[in-house]
CSV table of C-alpha atoms in Angstrom, one decimal:
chain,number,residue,atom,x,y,z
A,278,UNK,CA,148.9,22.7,52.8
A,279,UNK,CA,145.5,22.9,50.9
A,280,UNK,CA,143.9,24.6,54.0
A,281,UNK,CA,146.6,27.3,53.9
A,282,UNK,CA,145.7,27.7,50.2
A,283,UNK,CA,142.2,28.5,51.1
A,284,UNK,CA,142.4,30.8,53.9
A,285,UNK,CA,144.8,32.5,52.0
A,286,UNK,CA,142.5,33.0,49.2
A,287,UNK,CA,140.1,34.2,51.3
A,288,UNK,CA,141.9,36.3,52.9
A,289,UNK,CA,142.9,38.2,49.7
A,290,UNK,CA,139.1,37.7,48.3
A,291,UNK,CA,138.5,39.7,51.6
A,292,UNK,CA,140.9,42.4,51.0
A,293,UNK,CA,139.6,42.7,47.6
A,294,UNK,CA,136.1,43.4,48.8
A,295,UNK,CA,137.0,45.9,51.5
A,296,UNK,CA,139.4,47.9,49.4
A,297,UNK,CA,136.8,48.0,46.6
A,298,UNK,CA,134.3,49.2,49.2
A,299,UNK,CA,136.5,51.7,50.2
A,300,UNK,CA,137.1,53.0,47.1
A,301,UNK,CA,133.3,52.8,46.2
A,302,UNK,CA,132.6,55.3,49.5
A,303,UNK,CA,135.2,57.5,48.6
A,304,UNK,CA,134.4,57.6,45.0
A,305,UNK,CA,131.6,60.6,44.0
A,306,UNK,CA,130.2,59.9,41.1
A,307,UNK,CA,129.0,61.8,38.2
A,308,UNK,CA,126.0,63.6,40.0
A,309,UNK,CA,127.8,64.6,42.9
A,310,UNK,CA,131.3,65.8,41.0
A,311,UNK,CA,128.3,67.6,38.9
A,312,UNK,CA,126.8,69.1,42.3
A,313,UNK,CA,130.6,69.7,43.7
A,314,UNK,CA,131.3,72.0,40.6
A,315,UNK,CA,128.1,73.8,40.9
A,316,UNK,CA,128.6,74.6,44.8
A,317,UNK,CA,132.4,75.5,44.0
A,318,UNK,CA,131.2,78.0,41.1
A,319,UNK,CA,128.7,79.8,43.8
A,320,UNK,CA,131.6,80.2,46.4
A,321,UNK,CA,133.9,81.5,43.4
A,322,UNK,CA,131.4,84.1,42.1
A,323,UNK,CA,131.8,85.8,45.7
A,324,UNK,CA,134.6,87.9,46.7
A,325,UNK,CA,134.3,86.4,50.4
A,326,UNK,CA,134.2,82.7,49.5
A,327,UNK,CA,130.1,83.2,51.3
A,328,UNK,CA,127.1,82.1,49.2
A,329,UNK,CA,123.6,82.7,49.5
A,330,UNK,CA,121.6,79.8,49.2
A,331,UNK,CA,117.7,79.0,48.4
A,332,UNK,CA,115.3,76.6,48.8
A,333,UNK,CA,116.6,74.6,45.1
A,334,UNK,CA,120.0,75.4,46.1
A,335,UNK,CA,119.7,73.9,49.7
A,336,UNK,CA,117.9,70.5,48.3
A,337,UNK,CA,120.0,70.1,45.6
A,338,UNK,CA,123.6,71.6,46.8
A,339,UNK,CA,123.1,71.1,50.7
A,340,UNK,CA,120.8,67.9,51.1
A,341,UNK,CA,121.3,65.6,48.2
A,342,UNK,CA,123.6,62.4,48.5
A,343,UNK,CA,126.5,61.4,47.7
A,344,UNK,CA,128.1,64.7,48.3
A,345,UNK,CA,131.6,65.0,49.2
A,346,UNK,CA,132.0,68.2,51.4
A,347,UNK,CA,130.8,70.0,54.0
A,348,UNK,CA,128.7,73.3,54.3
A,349,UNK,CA,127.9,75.2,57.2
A,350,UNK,CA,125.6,77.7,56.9
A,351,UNK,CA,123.8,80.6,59.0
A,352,UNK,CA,120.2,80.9,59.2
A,353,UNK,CA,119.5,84.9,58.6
A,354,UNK,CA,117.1,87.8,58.0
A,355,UNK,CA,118.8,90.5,56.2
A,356,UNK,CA,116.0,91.9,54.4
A,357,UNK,CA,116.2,95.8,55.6
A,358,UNK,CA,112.6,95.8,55.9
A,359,UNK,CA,113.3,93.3,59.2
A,360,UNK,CA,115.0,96.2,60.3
A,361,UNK,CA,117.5,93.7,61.9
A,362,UNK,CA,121.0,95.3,62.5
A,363,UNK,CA,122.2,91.9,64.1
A,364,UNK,CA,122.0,90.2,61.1
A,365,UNK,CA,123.9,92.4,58.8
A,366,UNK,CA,126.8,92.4,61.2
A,367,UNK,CA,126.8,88.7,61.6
A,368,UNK,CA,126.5,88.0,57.8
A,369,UNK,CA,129.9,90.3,57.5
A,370,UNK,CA,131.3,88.8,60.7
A,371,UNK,CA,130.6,85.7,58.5
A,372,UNK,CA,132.2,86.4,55.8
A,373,UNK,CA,135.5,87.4,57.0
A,374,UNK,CA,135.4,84.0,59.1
A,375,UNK,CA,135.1,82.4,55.4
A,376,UNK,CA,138.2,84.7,54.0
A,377,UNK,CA,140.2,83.5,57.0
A,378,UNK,CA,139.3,80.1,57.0
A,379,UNK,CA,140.4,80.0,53.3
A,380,UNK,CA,143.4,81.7,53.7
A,381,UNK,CA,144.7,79.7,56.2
A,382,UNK,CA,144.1,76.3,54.4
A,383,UNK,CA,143.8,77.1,50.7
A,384,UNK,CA,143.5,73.3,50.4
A,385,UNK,CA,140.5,72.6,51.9
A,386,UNK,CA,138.6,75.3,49.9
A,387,UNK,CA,136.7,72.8,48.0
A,388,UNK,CA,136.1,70.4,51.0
A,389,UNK,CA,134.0,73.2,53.4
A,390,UNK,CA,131.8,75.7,52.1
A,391,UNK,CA,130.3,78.7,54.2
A,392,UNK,CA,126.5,79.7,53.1
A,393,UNK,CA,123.6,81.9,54.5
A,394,UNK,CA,119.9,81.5,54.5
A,395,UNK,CA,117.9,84.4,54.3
A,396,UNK,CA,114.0,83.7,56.3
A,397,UNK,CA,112.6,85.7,53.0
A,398,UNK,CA,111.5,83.2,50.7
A,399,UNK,CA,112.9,80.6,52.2
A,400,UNK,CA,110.2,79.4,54.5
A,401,UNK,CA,110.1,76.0,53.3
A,402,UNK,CA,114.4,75.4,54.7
A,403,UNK,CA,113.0,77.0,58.5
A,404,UNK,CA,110.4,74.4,58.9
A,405,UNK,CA,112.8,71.6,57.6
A,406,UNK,CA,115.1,72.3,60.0
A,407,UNK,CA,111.9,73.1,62.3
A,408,UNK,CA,113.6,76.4,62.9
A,409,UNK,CA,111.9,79.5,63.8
A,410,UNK,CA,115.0,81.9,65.2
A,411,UNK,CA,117.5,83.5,63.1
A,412,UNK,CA,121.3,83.8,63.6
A,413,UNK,CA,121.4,79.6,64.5
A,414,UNK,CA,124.4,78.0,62.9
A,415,UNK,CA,124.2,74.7,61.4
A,416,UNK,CA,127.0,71.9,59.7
A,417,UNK,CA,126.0,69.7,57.0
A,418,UNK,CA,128.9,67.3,56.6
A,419,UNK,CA,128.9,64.6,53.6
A,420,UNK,CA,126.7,62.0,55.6
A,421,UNK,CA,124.2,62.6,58.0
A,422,UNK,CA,121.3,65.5,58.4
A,423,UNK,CA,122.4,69.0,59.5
A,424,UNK,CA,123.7,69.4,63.1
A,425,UNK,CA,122.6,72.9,64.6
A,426,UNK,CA,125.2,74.5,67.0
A,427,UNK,CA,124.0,74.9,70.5
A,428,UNK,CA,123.5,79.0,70.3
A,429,UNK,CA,123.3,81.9,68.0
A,430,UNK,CA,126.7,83.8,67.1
A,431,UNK,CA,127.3,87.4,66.5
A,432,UNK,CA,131.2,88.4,66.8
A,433,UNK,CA,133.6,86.4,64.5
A,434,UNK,CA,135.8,85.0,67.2
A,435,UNK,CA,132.7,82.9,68.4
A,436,UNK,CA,132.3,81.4,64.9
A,437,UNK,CA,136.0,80.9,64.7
A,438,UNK,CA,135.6,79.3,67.8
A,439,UNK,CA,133.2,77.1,66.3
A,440,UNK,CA,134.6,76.2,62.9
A,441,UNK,CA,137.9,75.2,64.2
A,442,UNK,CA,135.7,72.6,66.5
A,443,UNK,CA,134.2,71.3,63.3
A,444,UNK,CA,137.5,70.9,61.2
A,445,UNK,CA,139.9,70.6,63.7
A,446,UNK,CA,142.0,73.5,62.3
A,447,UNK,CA,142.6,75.9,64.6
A,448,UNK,CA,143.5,79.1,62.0
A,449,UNK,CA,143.9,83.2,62.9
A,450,UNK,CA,141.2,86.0,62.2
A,451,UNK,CA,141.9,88.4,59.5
A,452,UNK,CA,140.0,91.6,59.5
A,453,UNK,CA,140.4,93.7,56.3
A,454,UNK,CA,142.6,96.8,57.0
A,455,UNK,CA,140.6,99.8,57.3
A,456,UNK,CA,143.7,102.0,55.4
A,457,UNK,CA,140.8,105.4,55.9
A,458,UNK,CA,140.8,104.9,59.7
A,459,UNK,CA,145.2,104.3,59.3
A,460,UNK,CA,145.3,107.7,57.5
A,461,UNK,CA,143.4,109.7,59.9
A,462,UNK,CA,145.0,108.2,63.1
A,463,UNK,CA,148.4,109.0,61.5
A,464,UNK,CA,147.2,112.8,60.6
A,465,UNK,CA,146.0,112.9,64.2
A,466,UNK,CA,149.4,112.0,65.6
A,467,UNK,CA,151.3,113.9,63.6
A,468,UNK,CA,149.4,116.8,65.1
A,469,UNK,CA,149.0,115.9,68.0
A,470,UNK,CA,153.2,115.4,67.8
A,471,UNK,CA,153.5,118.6,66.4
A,472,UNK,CA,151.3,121.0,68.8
A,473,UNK,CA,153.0,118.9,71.2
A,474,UNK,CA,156.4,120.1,69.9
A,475,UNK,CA,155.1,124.4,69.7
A,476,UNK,CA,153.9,123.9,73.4
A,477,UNK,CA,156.5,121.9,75.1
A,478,UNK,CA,157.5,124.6,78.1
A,479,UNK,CA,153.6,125.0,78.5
A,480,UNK,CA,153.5,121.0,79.1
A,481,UNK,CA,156.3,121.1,81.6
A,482,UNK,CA,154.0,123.1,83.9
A,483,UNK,CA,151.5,120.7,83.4
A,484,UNK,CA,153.3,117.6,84.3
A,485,UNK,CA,152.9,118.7,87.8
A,486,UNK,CA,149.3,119.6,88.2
A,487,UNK,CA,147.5,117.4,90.6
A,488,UNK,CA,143.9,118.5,88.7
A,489,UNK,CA,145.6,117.4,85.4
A,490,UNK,CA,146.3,113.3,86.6
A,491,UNK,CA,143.0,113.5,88.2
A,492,UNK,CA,141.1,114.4,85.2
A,493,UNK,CA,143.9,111.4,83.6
A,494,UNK,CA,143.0,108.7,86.0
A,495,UNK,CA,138.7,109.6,85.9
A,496,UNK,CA,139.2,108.9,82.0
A,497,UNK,CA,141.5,106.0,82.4
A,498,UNK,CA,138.6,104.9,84.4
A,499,UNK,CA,135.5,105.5,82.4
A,500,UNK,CA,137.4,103.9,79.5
A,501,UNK,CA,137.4,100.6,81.6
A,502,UNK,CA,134.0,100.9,82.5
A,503,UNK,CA,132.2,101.5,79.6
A,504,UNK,CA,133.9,98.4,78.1
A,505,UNK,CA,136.1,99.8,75.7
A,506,UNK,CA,139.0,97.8,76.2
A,507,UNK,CA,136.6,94.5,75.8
A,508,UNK,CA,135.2,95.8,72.2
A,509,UNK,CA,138.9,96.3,71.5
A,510,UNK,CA,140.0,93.1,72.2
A,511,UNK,CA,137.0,91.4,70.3
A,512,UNK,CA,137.5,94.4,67.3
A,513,UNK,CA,133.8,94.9,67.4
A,514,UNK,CA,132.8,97.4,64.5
A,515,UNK,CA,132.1,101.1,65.7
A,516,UNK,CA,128.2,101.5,64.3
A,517,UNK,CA,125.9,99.0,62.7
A,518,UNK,CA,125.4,99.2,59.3
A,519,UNK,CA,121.8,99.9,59.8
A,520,UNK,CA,122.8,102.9,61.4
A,521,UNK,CA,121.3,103.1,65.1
A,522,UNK,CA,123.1,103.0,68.2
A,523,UNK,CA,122.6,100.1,70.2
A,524,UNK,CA,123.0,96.4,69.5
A,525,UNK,CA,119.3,94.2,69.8
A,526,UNK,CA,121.1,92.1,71.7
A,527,UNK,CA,122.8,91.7,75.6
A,528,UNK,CA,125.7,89.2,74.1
A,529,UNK,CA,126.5,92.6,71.7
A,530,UNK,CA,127.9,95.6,71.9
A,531,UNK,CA,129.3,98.3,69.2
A,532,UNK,CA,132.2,101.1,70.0
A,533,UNK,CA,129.7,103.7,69.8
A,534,UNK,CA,128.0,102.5,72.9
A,535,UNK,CA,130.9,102.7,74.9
A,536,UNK,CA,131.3,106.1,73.7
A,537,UNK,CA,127.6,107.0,75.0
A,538,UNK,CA,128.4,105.6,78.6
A,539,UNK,CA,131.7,107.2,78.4
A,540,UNK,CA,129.5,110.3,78.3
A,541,UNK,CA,127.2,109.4,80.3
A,542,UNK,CA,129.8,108.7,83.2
A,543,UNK,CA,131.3,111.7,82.8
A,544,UNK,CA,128.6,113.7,83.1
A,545,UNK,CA,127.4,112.1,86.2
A,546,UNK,CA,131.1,112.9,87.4
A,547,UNK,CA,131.0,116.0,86.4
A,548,UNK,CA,127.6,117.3,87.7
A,549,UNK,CA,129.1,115.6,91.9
A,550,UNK,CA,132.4,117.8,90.9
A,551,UNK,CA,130.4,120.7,90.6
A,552,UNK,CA,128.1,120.1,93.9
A,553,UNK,CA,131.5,118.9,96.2
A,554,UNK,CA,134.3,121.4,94.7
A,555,UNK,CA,133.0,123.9,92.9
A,556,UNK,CA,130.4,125.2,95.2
A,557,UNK,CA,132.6,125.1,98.3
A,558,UNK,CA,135.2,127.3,96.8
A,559,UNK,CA,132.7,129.2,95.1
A,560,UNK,CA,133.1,132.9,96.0
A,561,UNK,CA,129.4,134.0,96.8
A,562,UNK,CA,126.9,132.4,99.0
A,563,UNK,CA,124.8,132.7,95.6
A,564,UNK,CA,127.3,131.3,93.8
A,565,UNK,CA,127.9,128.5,95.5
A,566,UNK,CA,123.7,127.6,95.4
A,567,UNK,CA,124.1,128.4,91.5
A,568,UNK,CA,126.9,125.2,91.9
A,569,UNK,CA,124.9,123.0,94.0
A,570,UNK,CA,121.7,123.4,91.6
A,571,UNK,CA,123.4,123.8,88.2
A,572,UNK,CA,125.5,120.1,88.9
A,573,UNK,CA,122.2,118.7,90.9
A,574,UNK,CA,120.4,118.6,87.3
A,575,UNK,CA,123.3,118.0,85.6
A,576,UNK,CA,123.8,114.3,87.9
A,577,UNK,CA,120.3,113.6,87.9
A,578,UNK,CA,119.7,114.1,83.7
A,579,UNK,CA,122.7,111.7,83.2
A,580,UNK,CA,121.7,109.6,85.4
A,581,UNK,CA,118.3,109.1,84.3
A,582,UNK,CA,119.4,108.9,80.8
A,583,UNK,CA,122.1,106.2,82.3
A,584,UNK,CA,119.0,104.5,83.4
A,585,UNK,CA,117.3,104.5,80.4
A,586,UNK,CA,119.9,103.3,77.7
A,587,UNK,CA,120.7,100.4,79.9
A,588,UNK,CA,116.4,99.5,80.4
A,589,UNK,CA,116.9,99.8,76.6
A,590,UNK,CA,119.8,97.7,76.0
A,591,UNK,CA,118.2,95.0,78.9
A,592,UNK,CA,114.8,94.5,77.6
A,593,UNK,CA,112.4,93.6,80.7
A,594,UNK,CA,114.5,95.8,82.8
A,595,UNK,CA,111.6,96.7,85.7
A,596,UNK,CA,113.0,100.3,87.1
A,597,UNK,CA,113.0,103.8,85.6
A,598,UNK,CA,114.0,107.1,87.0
A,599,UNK,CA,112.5,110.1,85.1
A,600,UNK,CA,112.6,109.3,81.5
């Protein structure tokens, strides 16, 4: 009987301790509600819910224990003197990653926090982290050192990708609504409806040329191979904000550069049109060389330009052909 006593008081001394010690892990503290406040108050000030952090903020905010939450944060360069269009479009892509995250699970807004380092005047964070590329994710969770994802991210379905493996949340992109872009497309189409409308016995006729679908199906099919469809599907932004053209980078692309192969296509098209068709059923002998020359530049100058964009998008790319 005595012996049952005992074990049970141990057994409920033991309990004691472990529920204490629980309770002790779980519990902040002064300091680290103090630090919690501070972090919350730089993710309020910031219409995205995406802070900026420095070297104080990241020793302080990021580094010191106990904390309680989580921060994952982007190692950047968005000075415009780096010139880096990358970065600008990843810090947005960012950002909307950290609106959707938080309005998906409003709850865990205090628990996770979303942050970017900028390299300029923040030297001393790189060589903590003994970092010397930009665009590298890392997760700072309330124990433990920060754990750098395995490769840099541009588009946001690649961080989403990545977030949801870090909180187990698997939560939908939301891209703000470009209403300027849903004005015009509607003014387009009601144009387009309208001339439609004026013209309608003239577009009879035209259901049943042959030239007509052919000209149909060669744009159906630069508009596949110029990877249109793809930027669609990933909603890839139309220009960088830099301005520019092409993307730095071979895992990126931007609408506008489908647009420049789009060209680029059809004028190659165009220029083998002119040397097969055109100058067979050209009506002079000198007409027909006028065909064979005129679309002999036009091919080659598209080409080589062709050639050139893509040596330019492919850096170490070893063949050239005229320009």
């Amino acid at each position: 009987m005595r012996f049952g006593v005992v074990v049970a008081v141990l057994v409920a001394v033991g309990v004691c301790l472990v529920t204490s010690g629980a309770e002790g892990a779980l519990t902040c503290g002064p300091k680290c509600m103090e630090r919690h406040e501070r972090i919350k108050s730089l993710r309020d000030k910031s219409d995205s819910g995406m802070f900026r952090i420095d070297n104080a903020l990241y020793k302080d905010l990021v580094m010191t224990k106990p904390r309680n939450y989580n921060t994952i944060f982007v190692l950047n360069a968005l000075n415009p003197r780096r010139g880096c269009k990358v970065c600008r479009d990843a810090y947005e892509e960012l950002k909307i990653v950290a609106t959707s995250f938080y309005r998906a699970f409003p709850e865990e807004k205090d628990n996770w926090f979303f942050a970017t380092v900028d390299m300029d005047g923040n030297e001393q964070i790189f060589k903590k982290l003994r970092q010397q590329s930009i665009l590298m994710y890392y997760h700072v969770p309330p124990t433990g050192a920060p754990a750098q994802h395995s490769q840099q991210m541009v588009g946001a379905e690649e961080i989403v990708k990545y977030v949801t493996g870090l909180t187990g949340k698997k939560f939908p992109l939301h891209r703000p609504t470009n209403y300027f872009m849903m004005i015009v497309s509607t003014l387009a189409l009601a144009m387009v409806g309208g001339v439609g409308y004026l013209v309608r016995d003239f577009l009879k006729k035209l259901m049943w040329e042959s030239d007509l679908w052919a000209y149909l199906a060669l744009a159906f099919v630069f508009l596949m191979m110029s990877g249109h469809m793809w930027l669609q599907i990933r909603g890839a932004p139309f220009m960088p904000n830099g301005g520019g053209m092409f993307s730095d980078t071979t895992q990126y692309m931007y609408g506008i550069e489908s647009w420049v192969v789009i060209v680029l296509y059809a004028g190659i098209t165009f220029g083998v049109i002119m040397i097969n068709d055109f100058s067979r059923n050209a009506k002079s002998s000198t007409q027909s060389s006028m065909y064979l020359i005129a679309g002999t530049v036009i091919t080659v100058f598209f080409f080589a330009y062709l050639v050139s964009c893509f040596a330019h998008k492919y850096r170490g790319y070893p063949f050239r052909f005229m320009l």
